[in-house]
Short mmCIF file of C-alpha atoms in Angstrom, two decimals:
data_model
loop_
_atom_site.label_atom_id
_atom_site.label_comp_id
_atom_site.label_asym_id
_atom_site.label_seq_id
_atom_site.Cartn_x
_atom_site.Cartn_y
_atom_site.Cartn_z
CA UNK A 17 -3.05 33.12 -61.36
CA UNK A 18 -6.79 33.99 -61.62
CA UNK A 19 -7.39 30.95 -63.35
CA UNK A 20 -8.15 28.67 -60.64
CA UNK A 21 -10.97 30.92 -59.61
CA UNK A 22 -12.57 30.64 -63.17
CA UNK A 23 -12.00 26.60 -63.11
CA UNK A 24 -13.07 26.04 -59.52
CA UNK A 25 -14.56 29.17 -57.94
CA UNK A 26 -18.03 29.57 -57.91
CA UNK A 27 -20.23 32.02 -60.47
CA UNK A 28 -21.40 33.55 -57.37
CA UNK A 29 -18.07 35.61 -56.55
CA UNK A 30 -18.92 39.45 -56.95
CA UNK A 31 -16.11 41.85 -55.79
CA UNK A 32 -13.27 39.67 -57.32
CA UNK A 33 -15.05 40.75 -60.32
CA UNK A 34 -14.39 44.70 -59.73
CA UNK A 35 -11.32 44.51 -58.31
CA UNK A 36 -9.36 41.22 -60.51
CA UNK A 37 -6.10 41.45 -58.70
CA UNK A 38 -4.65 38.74 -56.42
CA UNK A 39 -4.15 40.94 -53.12
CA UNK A 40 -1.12 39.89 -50.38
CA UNK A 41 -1.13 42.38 -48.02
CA UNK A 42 -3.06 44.66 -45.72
CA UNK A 43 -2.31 47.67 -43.32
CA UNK A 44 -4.58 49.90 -41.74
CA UNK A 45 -6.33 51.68 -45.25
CA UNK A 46 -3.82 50.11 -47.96
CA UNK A 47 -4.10 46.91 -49.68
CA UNK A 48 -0.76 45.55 -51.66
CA UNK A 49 -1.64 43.44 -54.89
CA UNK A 50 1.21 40.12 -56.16
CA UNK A 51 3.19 42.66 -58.08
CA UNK A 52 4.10 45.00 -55.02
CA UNK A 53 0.75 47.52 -56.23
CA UNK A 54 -0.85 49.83 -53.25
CA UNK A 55 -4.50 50.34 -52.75
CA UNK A 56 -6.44 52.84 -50.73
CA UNK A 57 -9.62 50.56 -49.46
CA UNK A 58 -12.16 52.64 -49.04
CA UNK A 59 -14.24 49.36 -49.37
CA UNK A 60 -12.90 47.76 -45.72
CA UNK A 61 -14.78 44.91 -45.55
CA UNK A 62 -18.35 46.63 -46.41
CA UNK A 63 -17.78 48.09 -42.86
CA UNK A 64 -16.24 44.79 -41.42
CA UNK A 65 -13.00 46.64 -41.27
CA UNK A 66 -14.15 50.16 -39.33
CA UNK A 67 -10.36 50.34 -37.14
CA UNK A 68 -8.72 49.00 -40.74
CA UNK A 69 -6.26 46.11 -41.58
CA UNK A 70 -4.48 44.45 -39.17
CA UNK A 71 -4.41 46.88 -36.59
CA UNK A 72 -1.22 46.24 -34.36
CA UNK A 73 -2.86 45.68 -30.87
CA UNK A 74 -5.44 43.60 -31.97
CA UNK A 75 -3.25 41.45 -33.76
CA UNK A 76 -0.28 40.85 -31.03
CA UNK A 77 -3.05 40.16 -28.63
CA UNK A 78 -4.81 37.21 -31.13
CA UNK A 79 -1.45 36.06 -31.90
CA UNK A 80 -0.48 35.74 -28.07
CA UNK A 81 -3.94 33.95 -27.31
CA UNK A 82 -3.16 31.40 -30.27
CA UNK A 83 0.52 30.69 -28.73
CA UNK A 84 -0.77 30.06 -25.56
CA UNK A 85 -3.18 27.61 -26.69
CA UNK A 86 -6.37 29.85 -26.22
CA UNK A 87 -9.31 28.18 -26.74
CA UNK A 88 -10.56 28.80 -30.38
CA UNK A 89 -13.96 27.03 -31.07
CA UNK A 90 -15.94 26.38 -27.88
CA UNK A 91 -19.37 26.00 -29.03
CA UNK A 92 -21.37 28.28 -26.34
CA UNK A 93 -19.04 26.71 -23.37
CA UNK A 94 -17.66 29.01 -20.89
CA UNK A 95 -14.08 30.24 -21.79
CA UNK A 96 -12.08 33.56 -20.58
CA UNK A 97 -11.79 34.98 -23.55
CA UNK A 98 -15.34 35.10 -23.81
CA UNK A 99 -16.19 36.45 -20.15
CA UNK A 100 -13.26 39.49 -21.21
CA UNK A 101 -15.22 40.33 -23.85
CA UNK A 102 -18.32 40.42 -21.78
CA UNK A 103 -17.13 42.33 -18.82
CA UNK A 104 -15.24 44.82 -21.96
CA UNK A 105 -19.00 45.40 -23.73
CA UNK A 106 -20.90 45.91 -20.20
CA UNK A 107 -18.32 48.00 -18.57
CA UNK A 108 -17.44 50.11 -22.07
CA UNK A 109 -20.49 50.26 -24.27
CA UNK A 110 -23.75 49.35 -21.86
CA UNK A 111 -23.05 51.09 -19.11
CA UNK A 112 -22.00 54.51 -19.70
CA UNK A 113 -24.82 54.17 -22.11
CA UNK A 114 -27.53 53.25 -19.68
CA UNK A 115 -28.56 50.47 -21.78
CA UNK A 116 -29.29 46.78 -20.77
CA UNK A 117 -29.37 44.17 -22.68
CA UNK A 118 -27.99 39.92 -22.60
CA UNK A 119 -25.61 39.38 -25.06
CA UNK A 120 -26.77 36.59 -27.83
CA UNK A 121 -24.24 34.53 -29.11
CA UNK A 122 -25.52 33.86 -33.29
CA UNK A 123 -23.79 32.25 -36.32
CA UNK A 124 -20.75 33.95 -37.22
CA UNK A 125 -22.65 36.41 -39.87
CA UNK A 126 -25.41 39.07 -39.85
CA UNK A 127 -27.72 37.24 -41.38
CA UNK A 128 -27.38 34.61 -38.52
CA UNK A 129 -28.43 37.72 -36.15
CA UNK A 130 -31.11 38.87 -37.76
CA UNK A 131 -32.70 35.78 -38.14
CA UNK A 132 -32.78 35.10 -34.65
CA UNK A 133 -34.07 39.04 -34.28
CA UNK A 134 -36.94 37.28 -36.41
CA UNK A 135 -37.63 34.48 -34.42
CA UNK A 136 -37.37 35.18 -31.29
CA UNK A 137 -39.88 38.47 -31.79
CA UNK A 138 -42.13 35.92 -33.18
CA UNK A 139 -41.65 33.30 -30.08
CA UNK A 140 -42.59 36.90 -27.61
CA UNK A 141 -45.59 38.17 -29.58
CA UNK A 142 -46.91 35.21 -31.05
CA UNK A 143 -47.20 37.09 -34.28
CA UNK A 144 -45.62 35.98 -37.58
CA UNK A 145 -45.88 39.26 -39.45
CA UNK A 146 -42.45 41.69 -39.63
CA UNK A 147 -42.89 44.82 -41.05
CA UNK A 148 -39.55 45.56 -43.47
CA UNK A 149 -38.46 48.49 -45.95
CA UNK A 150 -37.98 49.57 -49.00
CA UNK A 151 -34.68 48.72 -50.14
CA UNK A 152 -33.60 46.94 -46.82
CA UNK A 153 -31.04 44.54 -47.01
CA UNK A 154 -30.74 41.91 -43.77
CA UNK A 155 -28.88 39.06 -45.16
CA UNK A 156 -29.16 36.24 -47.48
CA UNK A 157 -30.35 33.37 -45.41
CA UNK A 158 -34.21 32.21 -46.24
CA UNK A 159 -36.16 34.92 -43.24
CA UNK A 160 -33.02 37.52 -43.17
CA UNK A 161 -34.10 37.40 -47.65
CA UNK A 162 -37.41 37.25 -46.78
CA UNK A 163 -36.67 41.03 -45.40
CA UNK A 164 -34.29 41.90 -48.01
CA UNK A 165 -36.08 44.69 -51.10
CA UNK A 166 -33.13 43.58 -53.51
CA UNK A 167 -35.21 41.88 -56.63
CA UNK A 168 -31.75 40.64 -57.42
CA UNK A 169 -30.97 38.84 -54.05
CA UNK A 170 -34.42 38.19 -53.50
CA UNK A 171 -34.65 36.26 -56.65
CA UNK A 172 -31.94 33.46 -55.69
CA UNK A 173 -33.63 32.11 -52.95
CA UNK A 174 -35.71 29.89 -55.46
CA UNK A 175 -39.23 29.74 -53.65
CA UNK A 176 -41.51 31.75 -51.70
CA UNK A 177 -40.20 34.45 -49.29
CA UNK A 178 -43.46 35.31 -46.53
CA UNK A 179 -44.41 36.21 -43.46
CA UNK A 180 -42.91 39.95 -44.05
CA UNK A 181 -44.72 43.04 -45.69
CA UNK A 182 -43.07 46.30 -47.04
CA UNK A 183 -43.13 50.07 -46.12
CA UNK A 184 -41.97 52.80 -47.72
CA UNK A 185 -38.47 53.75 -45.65
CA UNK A 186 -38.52 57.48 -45.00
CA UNK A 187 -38.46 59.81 -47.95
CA UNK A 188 -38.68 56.27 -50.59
CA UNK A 189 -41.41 57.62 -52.75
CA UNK A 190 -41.81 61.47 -52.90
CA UNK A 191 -44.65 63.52 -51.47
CA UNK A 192 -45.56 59.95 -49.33
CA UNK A 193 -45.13 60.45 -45.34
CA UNK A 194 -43.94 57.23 -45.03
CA UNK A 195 -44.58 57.18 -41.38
CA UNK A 196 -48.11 58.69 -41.72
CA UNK A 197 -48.93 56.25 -44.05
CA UNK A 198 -47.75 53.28 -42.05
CA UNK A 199 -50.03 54.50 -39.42
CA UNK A 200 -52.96 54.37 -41.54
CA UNK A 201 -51.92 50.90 -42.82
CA UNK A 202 -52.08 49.44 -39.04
CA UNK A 203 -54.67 51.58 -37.72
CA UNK A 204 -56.99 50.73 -41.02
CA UNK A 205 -58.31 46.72 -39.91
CA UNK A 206 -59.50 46.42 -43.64
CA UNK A 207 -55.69 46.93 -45.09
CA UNK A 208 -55.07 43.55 -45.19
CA UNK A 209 -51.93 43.31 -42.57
CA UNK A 210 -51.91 41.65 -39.91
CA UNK A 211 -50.59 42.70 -36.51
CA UNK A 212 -46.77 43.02 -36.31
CA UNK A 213 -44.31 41.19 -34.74
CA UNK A 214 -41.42 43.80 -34.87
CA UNK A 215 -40.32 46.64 -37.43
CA UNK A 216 -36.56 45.21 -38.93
CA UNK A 217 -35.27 48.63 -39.84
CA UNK A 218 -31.78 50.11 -40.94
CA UNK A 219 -30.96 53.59 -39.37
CA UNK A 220 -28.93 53.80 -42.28
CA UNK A 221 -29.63 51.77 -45.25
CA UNK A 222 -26.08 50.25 -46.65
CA UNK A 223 -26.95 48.53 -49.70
CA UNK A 224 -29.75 50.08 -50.04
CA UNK A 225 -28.17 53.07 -51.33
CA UNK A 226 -27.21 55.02 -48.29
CA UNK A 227 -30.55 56.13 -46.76
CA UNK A 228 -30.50 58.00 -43.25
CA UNK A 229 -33.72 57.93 -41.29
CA UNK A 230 -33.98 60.94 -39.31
CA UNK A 231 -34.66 60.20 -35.47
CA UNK A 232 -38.28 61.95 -35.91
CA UNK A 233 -38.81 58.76 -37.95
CA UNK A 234 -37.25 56.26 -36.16
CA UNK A 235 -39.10 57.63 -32.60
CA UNK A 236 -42.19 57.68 -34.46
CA UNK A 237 -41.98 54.26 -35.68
CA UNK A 238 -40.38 53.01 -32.06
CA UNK A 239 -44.59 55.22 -30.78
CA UNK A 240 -45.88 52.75 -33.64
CA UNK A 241 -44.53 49.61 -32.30
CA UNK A 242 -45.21 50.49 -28.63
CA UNK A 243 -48.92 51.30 -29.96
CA UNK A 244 -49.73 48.04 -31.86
CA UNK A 245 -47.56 45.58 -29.08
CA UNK A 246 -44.70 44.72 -32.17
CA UNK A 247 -40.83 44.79 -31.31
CA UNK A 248 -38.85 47.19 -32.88
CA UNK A 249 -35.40 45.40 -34.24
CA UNK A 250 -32.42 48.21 -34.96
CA UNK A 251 -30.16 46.49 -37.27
CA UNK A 252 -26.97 48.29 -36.82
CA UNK A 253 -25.08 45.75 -38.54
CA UNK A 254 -23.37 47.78 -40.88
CA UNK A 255 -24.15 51.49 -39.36
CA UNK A 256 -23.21 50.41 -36.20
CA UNK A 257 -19.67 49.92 -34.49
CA UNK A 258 -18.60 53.96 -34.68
CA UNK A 259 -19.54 53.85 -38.52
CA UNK A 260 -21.66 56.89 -38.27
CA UNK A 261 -19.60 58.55 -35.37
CA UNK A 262 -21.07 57.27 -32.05
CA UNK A 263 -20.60 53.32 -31.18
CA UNK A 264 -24.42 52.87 -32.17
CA UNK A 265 -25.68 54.81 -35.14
CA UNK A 266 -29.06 55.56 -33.67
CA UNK A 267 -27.33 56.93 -30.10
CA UNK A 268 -28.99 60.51 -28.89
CA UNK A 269 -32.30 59.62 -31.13
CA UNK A 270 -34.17 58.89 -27.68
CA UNK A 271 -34.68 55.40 -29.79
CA UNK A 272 -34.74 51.85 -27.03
CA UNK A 273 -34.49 48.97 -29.49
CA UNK A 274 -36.02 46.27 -28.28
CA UNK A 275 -33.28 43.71 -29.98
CA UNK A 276 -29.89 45.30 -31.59
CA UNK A 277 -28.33 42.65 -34.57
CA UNK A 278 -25.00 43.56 -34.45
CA UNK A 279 -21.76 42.20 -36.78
CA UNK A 280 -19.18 43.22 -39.56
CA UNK A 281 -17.02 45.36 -37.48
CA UNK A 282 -18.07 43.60 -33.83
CA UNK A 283 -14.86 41.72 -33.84
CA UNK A 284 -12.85 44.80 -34.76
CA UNK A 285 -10.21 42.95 -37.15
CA UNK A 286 -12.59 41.37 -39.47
CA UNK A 287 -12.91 38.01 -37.98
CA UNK A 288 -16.28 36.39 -38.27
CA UNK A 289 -18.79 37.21 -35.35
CA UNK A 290 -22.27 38.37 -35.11
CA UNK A 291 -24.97 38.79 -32.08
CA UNK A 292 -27.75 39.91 -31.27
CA UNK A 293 -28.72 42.35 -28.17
CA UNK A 294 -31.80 41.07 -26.36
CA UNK A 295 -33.87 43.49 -23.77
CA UNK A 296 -33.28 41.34 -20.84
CA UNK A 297 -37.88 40.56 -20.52
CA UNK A 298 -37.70 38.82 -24.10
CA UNK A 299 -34.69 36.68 -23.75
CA UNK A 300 -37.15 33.90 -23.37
CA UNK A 301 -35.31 31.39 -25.28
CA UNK A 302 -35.25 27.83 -24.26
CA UNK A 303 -31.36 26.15 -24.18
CA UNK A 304 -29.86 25.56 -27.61
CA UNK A 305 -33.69 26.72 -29.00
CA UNK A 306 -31.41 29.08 -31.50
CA UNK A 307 -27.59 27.57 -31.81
CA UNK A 308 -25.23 27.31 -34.30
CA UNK A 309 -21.89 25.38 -34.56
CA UNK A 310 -19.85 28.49 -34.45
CA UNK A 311 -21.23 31.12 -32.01
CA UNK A 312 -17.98 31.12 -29.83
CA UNK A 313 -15.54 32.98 -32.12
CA UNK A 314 -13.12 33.21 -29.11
CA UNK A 315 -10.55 34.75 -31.35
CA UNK A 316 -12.89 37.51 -32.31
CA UNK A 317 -13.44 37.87 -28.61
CA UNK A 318 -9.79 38.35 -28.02
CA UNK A 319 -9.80 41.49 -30.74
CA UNK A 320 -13.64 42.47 -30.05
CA UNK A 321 -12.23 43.14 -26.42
CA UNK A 322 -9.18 44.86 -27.31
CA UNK A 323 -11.11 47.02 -29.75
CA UNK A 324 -13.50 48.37 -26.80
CA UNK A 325 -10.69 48.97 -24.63
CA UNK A 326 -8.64 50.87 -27.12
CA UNK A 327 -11.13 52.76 -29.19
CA UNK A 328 -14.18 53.20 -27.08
CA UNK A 329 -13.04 54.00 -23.49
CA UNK A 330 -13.31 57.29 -23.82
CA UNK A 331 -15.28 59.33 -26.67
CA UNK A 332 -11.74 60.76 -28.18
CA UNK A 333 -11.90 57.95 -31.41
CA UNK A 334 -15.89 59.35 -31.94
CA UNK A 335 -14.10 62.74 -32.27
CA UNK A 336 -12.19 61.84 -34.63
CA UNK A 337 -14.53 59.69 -36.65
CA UNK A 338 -16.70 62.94 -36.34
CA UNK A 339 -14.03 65.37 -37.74
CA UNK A 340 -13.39 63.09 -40.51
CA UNK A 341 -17.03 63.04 -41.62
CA UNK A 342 -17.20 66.30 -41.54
CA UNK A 343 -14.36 66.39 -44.08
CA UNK A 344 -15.81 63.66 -46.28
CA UNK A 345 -19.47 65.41 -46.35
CA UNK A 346 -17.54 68.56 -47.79
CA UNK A 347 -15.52 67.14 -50.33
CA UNK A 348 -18.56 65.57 -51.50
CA UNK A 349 -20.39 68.15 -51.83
CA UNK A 350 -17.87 69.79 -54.17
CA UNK A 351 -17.59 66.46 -56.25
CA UNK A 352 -20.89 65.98 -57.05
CA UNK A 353 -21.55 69.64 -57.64
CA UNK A 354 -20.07 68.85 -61.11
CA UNK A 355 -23.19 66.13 -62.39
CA UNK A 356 -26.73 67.50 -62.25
CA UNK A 357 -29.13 66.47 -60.00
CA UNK A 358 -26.44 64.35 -58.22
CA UNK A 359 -27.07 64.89 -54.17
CA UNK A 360 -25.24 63.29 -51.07
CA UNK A 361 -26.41 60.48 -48.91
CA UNK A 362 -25.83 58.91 -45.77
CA UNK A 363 -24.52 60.38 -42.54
CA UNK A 364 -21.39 59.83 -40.81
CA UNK A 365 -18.47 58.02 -42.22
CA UNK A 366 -21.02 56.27 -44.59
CA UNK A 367 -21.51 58.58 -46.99
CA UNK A 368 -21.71 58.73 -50.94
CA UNK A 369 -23.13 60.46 -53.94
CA UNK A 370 -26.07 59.56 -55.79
CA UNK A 371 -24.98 60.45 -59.67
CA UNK A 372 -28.52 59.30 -61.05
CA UNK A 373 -27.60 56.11 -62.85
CA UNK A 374 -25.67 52.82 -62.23
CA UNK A 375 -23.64 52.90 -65.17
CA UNK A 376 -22.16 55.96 -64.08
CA UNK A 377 -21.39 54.91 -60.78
CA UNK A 378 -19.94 51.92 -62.12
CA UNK A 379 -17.72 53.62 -64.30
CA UNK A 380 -16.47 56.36 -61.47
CA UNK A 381 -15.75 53.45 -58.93
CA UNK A 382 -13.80 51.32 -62.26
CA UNK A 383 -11.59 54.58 -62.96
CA UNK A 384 -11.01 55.21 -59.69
CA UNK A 385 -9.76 51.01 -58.99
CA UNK A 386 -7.62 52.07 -62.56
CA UNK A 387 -5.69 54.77 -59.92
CA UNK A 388 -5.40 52.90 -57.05
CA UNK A 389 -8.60 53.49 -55.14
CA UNK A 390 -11.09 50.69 -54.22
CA UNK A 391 -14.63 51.59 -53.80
CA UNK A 392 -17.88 50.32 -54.71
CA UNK A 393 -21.43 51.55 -55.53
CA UNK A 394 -25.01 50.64 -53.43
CA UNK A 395 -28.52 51.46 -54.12
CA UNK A 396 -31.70 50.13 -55.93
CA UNK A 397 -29.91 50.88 -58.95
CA UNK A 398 -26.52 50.83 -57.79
CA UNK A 399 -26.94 54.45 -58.26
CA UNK A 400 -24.42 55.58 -55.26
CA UNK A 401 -20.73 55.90 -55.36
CA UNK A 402 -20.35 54.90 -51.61
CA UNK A 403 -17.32 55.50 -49.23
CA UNK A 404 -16.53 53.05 -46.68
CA UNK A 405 -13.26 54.22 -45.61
CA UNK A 406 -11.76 52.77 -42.41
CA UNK A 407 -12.47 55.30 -39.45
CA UNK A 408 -8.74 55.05 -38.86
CA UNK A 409 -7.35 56.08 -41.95
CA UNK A 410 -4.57 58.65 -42.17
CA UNK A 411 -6.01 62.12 -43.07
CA UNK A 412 -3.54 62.25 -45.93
CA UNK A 413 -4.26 58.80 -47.24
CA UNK A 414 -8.22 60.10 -47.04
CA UNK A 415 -7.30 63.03 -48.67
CA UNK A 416 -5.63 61.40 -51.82
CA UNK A 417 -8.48 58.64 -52.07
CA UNK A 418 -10.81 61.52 -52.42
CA UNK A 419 -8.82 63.44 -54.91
CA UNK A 420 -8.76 59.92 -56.90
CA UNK A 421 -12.94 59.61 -56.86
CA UNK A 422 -12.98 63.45 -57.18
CA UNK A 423 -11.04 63.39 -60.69
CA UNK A 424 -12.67 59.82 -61.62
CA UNK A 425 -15.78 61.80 -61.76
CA UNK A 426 -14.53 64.81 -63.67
CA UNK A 427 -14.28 61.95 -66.72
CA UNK A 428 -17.27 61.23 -66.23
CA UNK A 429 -19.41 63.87 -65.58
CA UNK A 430 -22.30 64.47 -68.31
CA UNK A 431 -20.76 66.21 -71.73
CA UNK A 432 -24.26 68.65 -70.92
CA UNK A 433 -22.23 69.98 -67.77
CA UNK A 434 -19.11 70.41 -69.48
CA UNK A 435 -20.80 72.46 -72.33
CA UNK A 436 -22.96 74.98 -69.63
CA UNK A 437 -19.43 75.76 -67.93
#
C-alpha cells in the first residue's frame, strides 16, 4: 500500500517516514492503523490537535454546518460563521483577559501569520531589521525561514535569507546573559545592527528543542523593544491554545504583545487556520494589502467557536491541563533520572527530556512507535524526546504512553549507567 507514496509522493514527506503505517482512524488520543492496530498520539498534530481527534461536539456541529449548506470558502466576505467565531474569541478569550486586539484573517498556516507579523511591523516602523533567536522556528515560507535557526530548513530555501539578525534565546550559550547582551548589541551604535522592527520570539521554543523563556526575560525584552521603538511579535503558534496550561502561554508574565501569530490548534479539530492578533494602533493595513485565497476557513470557524465555548468558558479545562502537567513533569523526572546528564525541558503540557544526543532520542521515540506509542524528538540536534499529548487525553491512556517512553528508555539508557547501579 505504501507504494504509491514512494512512486508519486514527494522526497520531502518526513513523519510518514517514522511512523510507515497507513492510519484509518482517529479518536480523542488513539490512532487505528489498516490492520485494526491502536496508537497513543502523543504527536497530535505538532500541537494542531490540543482537544484531540475528532472531538464529538466539534464534529456534529461542522457536520450540521456542511448539511445545511454553510458557507465553506468565502474569501474575507462576511459570513455567520465567521461573526460566531468573532463574538466567541472577544466575549471568551479578550475580554476576561483585558486584552484588545482586531482579529487578522492570514493563509491557512503559521507561516502565513508570521509573515504578515513581519510585514506589517515593517509597514509601522519603517524598519526592515527583525531581531530572531537561536533555534527559532517560524515557518517555511521565504521571511517566516528567514527567522527560522534550523541550518537544515534554512538550507532549502535556495538563496539568500536577510533582513533578520540572531540573539542568543535565554540560557542558549552558557555563562552569556542573553538579555544583557542584547542590550549592549542595540545600545552599542558601532555593533553593526540596525534599529529593530520587532523581536519574533517563541515563549516556548517547539522545534527548537523545548526552550521556556522565563517572564523576567520576556518583560525585559518587551523594556527593550519599548526602549529602541521595535514591536515585540509573541508567536504562540505552537505554545499557545492551552498548550502550556493557560489559553496563551505567556498569560500572568505582565508581557502586552504588540501582534500575537496564532494557528495549529486555533481551529480546535485540526482544520487549517491561522491569524494574527493586531494591537488595534498598528492595524494600518490598506484593503487586500496582505490577502490570501484561503483566509475564510468557515469550517474551522464553526469548530474554533465551539472549542471556546466548550473548553475555555470557564478556567475548569486549564485545571486540568495544569494537573496533567504536573503529572507529566514528574514522570519525567524519574525517566530521565536513568541517562546522565539528561534534564527536562519545556513547561506545561510541552514538555520532554533532553538525553544528550539525537541518535538516542531517535532510537527511544522508534522503540516506543515499536509498542504502540507515537512521539517524536525536537531540538538543534534533535536531542529532545518531546511529548505532545492531547490536553484531553484520558489519565489512563497518559499513564500507559508514559510507561511505553519510560521502558523505551530503560533499552536505551547508556551501558555506563547500567554498570554504576
Amino acid at each position: 500500500m505504501t507504494d504509491i507514496y514512494t512512486r508519486r509522493e514527494s522526497e520531502a514527506r518526513s513523519y510518514c517516514r517514522s511512523f510507515p503505517v497507513s492510519f484509518t482512524k482517529a479518536q480523542n488520543a488513539t490512532l487505528t492503523d489498516a490492520d485494526g492496530r491502536e496508537y497513543t498520539d502523543f504527536l497530535a498534530g505538532c500541537s494542531s490537535l490540543n482537544y484531540g481527534h475528532n472531538d464529538t461536539d466539534m464534529k456534529a456541529a461542522l457536520l450540521e454546518h456542511i448539511m445545511a449548506d454553510g458557507v465553506a470558502h468565502g474569501l474575507d466576505m462576511h459570513t455567520t460563521a465567521k461573526a460566531d467565531f468573532l463574538n466567541a474569541f472577544e466575549r471568551i478569550v479578550l475580554e476576561p483577559r483585558g486584552m484588545d486586539y482586531k482579529f487578522m484573517f492570514t493563509g491557512p498556516t503559521g507561516t502565513n501569520a508570521v509573515e504578515a507579523a513581519m510585514k506589517l511591523a515593517r509597514k509601522t516602523t519603517g524598519r526592515e531589521t527583525i531581531v530572531a533567536f537561536t533555534n527559532g522556528f517560524h515557518g517555511m515560507t521565504m521571511g517566516a525561514l528567514a527567522a527560522t535557526g534550523n541550518a537544515g530548513k534554512r538550507g532549502g530555501a535556495g538563496m539568500a535569507l536577510s533582513g533578520v539578525v540572531r540573539m542568543p534565546y535565554e540560557g542558549a550559550m552558557e555563562g552569556v546573559d542573553s538579555l544583557a547582551l542584547i542590550r549592549e548589541m542595540l545600545a552599542n551604535p558601532s555593533s553593526g545592527i540596525d534599529a529593530p522592527a520587532a523581536f519574533l520570539i517563541e515563549p516556548v521554543q517547539g522545534e527548537g528543542g523545548l526552550n521556556a523563556a522565563s517572564a523576567e526575560f520576556l518583560k525585559g525584552l518587551q523594556e527593550l523593544a519599548r526602549e529602541h521603538g521595535a514591536l515585540i511579535i509573541m508567536d504562540d503558534i505552537q505554545a499557545g491554545i492551552g498548550r502550556t496550561g493557560p489559553f496563551f502561554s505567556f498569560e500572568g508574565m505582565g508581557i502586552q504583545p504588540d501582534l500575537i501569530p496564532l494557528a495549529k490548534s486555533l481551529s480546535g479539530m485540526g482544520l487549517p487556520f491561522a491569524a494574527l492578533l493586531i494591537r488595534p494602533d498598528l492595524d494600518v493595513w490598506k484593503p487586500a494589502e496582505h490577502n490570501g485565497t484561503f483566509r475564510g476557513n468557515n469550517h474551522a470557524f464553526v469548530t474554533a467557536r465551539v472549542a471556546l465555548e466548550k473548553f475555555w468558558s470557564d478556567d475548569a479545562f486549564q485545571k486540568q491541563t495544569e494537573a496533567k502537567a504536573a503529572f507529566l513533569t514528574e514522570r519525567l523526572r524519574r525517566i530521565a533520572n536513568v541517562i546522565p546528564g539528561a534534564s527536562l525541558k519545556g513547561r506545561g503540557m510541552m514538555q520532554g527530556i533532553d538525553v544528550g544526543c539525537g541518535e538516542m532520542a531517535a532510537a527511544i521515540c522508534a522503540t516506543c512507535f515499536q509498542h504502540g506509542l507515537i512521539i517524536e524528538t525536537s531540538g538543534a540536534h534533535d536531542e529532545v524526546v518531546k511529548v505532545l499529548a492531547p490536553l484531553t487525553i484520558p489519565q489512563d491512556q497518559f499513564a500507559k504512553g508514559l510507561d511505553v517512553l519510560e521502558a523505551a528508555v530503560q533499552v536505551h539508557r547508556p551501558a555506563t549507567k547500567i554498570a554504576a547501579e
